[in-house]
Coordinates of C-alpha atoms in Angstrom, one line a residue:
Chain Y
N15 CA 47.3 -23.3 98.4
A16 CA 46.9 -27.1 98.7
G17 CA 44.4 -27.4 95.9
V18 CA 43.6 -31.1 95.4
T19 CA 45.3 -33.6 97.7
Q20 CA 45.5 -37.3 97.1
T21 CA 46.7 -40.1 99.4
P22 CA 48.5 -42.4 99.2
K23 CA 50.9 -41.4 96.4
F24 CA 52.1 -45.0 95.9
Q25 CA 50.5 -48.3 96.8
V26 CA 51.3 -52.0 96.0
L27 CA 48.5 -54.5 96.5
K28 CA 48.1 -58.2 96.0
T29 CA 45.2 -59.5 93.9
G30 CA 42.0 -59.6 95.9
Q31 CA 43.1 -57.0 98.5
S32 CA 41.0 -53.9 99.0
M33 CA 42.0 -50.3 99.5
T34 CA 40.6 -46.8 99.4
L35 CA 42.2 -43.8 97.6
Q36 CA 41.4 -40.5 99.4
C37 CA 40.9 -37.1 97.8
A38 CA 40.3 -33.8 99.3
Q39 CA 40.0 -30.3 97.8
D40 CA 40.1 -27.0 99.7
M41 CA 38.7 -24.7 96.9
N42 CA 35.0 -25.0 97.8
H43 CA 34.4 -26.8 94.5
N44 CA 31.1 -28.5 93.9
S45 CA 32.1 -31.2 91.5
M46 CA 34.8 -33.9 91.9
Y47 CA 36.1 -36.7 89.6
W48 CA 38.2 -39.8 89.6
Y49 CA 40.2 -40.6 86.4
R50 CA 42.7 -43.3 85.6
Q51 CA 45.6 -43.0 83.3
D52 CA 47.1 -45.9 81.4
P53 CA 50.0 -45.9 78.9
G54 CA 48.8 -45.0 75.4
M55 CA 45.2 -44.5 76.5
G56 CA 45.0 -41.0 78.0
L57 CA 42.8 -40.4 81.0
R58 CA 39.5 -42.2 81.4
L59 CA 36.7 -41.1 83.8
I60 CA 35.9 -43.7 86.5
Y61 CA 33.3 -41.9 88.6
Y62 CA 32.2 -38.3 89.2
S63 CA 30.2 -36.4 91.7
A64 CA 28.5 -33.3 90.2
S65 CA 27.6 -32.0 93.7
E66 CA 27.6 -33.1 97.3
G67 CA 25.3 -36.1 97.7
T68 CA 25.4 -37.3 94.1
T69 CA 27.7 -39.8 92.3
D70 CA 27.5 -41.2 88.8
K71 CA 29.4 -43.7 86.7
G72 CA 31.9 -42.6 84.1
E73 CA 33.4 -44.5 81.3
V74 CA 35.2 -47.3 83.2
P75 CA 33.4 -47.8 86.6
N76 CA 33.6 -51.6 86.9
G77 CA 35.5 -52.8 90.0
Y78 CA 35.3 -49.4 91.8
N79 CA 33.0 -47.7 94.2
V80 CA 33.0 -44.1 95.4
S81 CA 31.8 -42.0 98.3
R82 CA 31.3 -38.3 98.4
L83 CA 31.9 -38.0 102.1
N84 CA 31.2 -34.2 102.2
K85 CA 31.8 -31.3 99.9
R86 CA 35.6 -31.5 100.3
E87 CA 36.2 -35.3 100.1
F88 CA 35.7 -37.9 97.4
S89 CA 37.1 -41.4 97.9
L90 CA 37.6 -44.2 95.5
R91 CA 37.5 -47.8 96.7
L92 CA 38.7 -51.0 95.1
E93 CA 36.9 -53.9 96.8
S94 CA 38.9 -56.7 95.3
A95 CA 41.9 -55.4 93.4
A96 CA 42.9 -57.0 90.0
P97 CA 46.1 -56.6 88.0
S98 CA 44.0 -54.7 85.4
Q99 CA 43.6 -52.0 87.9
T100 CA 47.3 -51.2 87.9
S101 CA 47.3 -47.6 86.9
V102 CA 47.8 -44.0 87.9
Y103 CA 44.7 -42.5 89.5
F104 CA 43.9 -38.8 89.4
C105 CA 41.4 -36.9 91.4
A106 CA 40.1 -33.6 90.1
S107 CA 37.6 -31.0 91.0
S108 CA 35.8 -28.1 89.3
P109 CA 33.8 -25.1 90.6
R110 CA 30.4 -26.3 89.5
A111 CA 28.4 -28.2 86.9
G112 CA 27.3 -26.3 83.9
A113 CA 29.3 -23.7 82.0
G114 CA 32.9 -23.6 82.9
A115 CA 32.6 -26.9 84.8
N116 CA 35.5 -28.4 82.9
V117 CA 38.1 -26.0 84.3
L118 CA 39.5 -28.8 86.4
T119 CA 42.2 -28.8 89.0
F120 CA 44.0 -32.1 89.3
G121 CA 45.8 -33.8 92.1
A122 CA 49.3 -35.1 91.8
G123 CA 48.1 -38.7 91.2
S124 CA 48.3 -42.0 93.1
R125 CA 50.3 -44.8 91.5
L126 CA 48.7 -48.2 92.2
T127 CA 50.3 -51.6 91.4
V128 CA 48.4 -54.8 91.8
L129 CA 50.4 -57.9 91.8
Chain S
K3 CA 30.8 -41.6 71.5
Q4 CA 33.4 -38.9 71.3
E5 CA 36.9 -40.0 70.4
V6 CA 39.9 -37.7 70.6
T7 CA 43.2 -38.5 68.8
Q8 CA 46.6 -36.7 69.1
I9 CA 49.3 -36.8 66.6
P10 CA 52.2 -37.3 66.8
A11 CA 52.5 -39.6 69.8
A12 CA 56.0 -38.3 70.5
L13 CA 58.1 -35.5 69.2
S14 CA 61.8 -34.6 69.7
V15 CA 63.1 -31.2 68.6
P16 CA 66.1 -29.0 69.2
E17 CA 65.8 -25.9 71.3
G18 CA 64.5 -22.9 69.5
E19 CA 62.2 -24.7 67.0
N20 CA 58.6 -23.7 66.5
L21 CA 56.4 -26.8 66.7
V22 CA 52.8 -27.9 66.2
L23 CA 50.8 -30.5 68.1
N24 CA 47.6 -31.8 66.7
C25 CA 44.3 -32.9 68.2
S26 CA 41.3 -34.3 66.4
F27 CA 37.8 -35.2 67.7
T28 CA 35.0 -37.1 66.1
D29 CA 32.0 -35.2 67.3
S30 CA 32.1 -31.5 66.3
A31 CA 29.4 -30.5 68.7
I32 CA 31.8 -29.6 71.5
Y33 CA 31.3 -27.0 74.2
N34 CA 35.0 -26.1 74.3
L35 CA 38.5 -27.7 74.1
Q36 CA 41.3 -27.7 76.6
W37 CA 45.0 -28.3 76.4
F38 CA 46.9 -29.7 79.4
R39 CA 50.5 -30.2 80.3
Q40 CA 51.7 -33.1 82.3
D41 CA 55.2 -33.3 83.7
P42 CA 56.6 -36.8 84.6
G43 CA 55.1 -38.2 87.8
K44 CA 52.8 -35.1 88.2
G45 CA 49.2 -34.1 87.7
L46 CA 47.8 -32.2 84.8
T47 CA 48.0 -28.4 84.5
S48 CA 45.6 -26.5 82.3
L49 CA 47.3 -24.5 79.6
L50 CA 44.6 -23.1 77.4
L51 CA 40.8 -23.4 77.1
I52 CA 39.1 -22.5 73.8
Q53 CA 35.4 -21.9 73.8
S54 CA 33.4 -23.3 70.9
S55 CA 32.7 -19.7 69.7
Q56 CA 36.5 -18.9 69.6
R57 CA 39.0 -19.6 66.9
E58 CA 42.1 -19.3 69.0
Q59 CA 43.6 -18.6 72.4
T60 CA 47.1 -17.4 73.3
S61 CA 49.2 -17.6 76.4
G62 CA 52.8 -16.4 76.1
R63 CA 54.5 -18.7 73.6
L64 CA 51.5 -20.9 73.3
N65 CA 48.7 -20.5 70.8
A66 CA 45.9 -22.9 70.4
S67 CA 43.4 -22.9 67.5
L68 CA 40.1 -24.6 67.1
D69 CA 38.3 -25.6 63.9
K70 CA 35.1 -27.2 65.0
S71 CA 33.8 -28.0 61.5
S72 CA 36.8 -30.1 60.7
G73 CA 37.1 -31.5 64.2
R74 CA 40.6 -30.2 64.8
S75 CA 42.7 -28.2 67.2
T76 CA 46.4 -27.4 67.1
L77 CA 48.7 -26.2 69.8
Y78 CA 51.6 -24.1 68.5
I79 CA 54.7 -23.6 70.7
A80 CA 57.0 -20.9 69.6
A81 CA 60.7 -20.9 70.2
S82 CA 60.7 -24.1 72.2
Q83 CA 62.8 -24.5 75.3
P84 CA 64.0 -27.6 77.3
G85 CA 61.6 -26.6 80.0
D86 CA 58.7 -27.3 77.6
S87 CA 59.5 -31.0 77.7
A88 CA 56.4 -32.7 79.0
T89 CA 53.3 -34.6 77.8
Y90 CA 50.6 -32.4 76.2
L91 CA 47.0 -33.6 76.2
C92 CA 43.9 -32.2 74.7
A93 CA 40.4 -32.9 76.1
V94 CA 36.8 -32.1 75.3
P95 CA 33.9 -32.2 77.7
E96 CA 30.7 -34.2 77.4
N97 CA 27.8 -32.0 76.5
A98 CA 24.8 -32.5 78.6
G99 CA 21.8 -30.5 77.4
G100 CA 23.8 -27.5 76.5
T101 CA 25.8 -27.5 79.7
S102 CA 28.8 -29.6 80.5
Y103 CA 30.2 -31.2 83.6
G104 CA 33.8 -31.9 83.9
K105 CA 33.5 -35.2 82.2
L106 CA 36.4 -34.9 79.8
T107 CA 37.4 -37.2 77.0
F108 CA 41.2 -37.0 76.6
G109 CA 43.5 -37.8 73.8
Q110 CA 46.4 -40.1 74.3
G111 CA 48.9 -37.2 74.6
T112 CA 52.0 -36.1 72.7
I113 CA 55.3 -36.6 74.5
L114 CA 57.5 -33.6 73.7
T115 CA 61.2 -33.6 74.3
V116 CA 63.2 -30.4 73.6
H117 CA 66.9 -30.9 73.7
P118 CA 69.5 -28.2 74.2

């Protein structure tokens, strides 16, 4: 049972570089999410995709773009990385929008450092 | 905007103690509330989910209660063990016309250490 798989697990970037975080789920879930976790601030939603073909901004979308490639995959792109984007990024998925949608399954996280 | 606060930020207890973690939220019109566990360097694991119509949920040594009117939830851990050491987070979903997507607002978490 793979669940939610994120790659890479660790990445170091220089300011201004770009990169894409990959996420895939094998549970046939409709909805997928990207959160970031910073010390003392809990998790904050960056972007989400309620269903294949749709994406919407969350609480902290600036500096990021997302692509819902298909039902399984949801990627997060940093076009020009900044030190403020140093964080741990979590991808999650849930069966559907609506009732019970917030029964999320999380990936193990991707730790990103921007120098 | 919903805000979720957890107290205390950190807690250290000897093995065997019963303990309570607190979670408060500013908007009482929540659909449900969820408690998660996070081990160092790992993702989040859902522990308990309480629907807005429920007062409490139990799973083994864990009991979570919900008081919507006062905007509070507590997670009670009985007979704590070193294996319970982790960060515990509570979260509530954004309500969207009576339904809710998985857009969760998280508290900052309580770091629990249970020492032998």
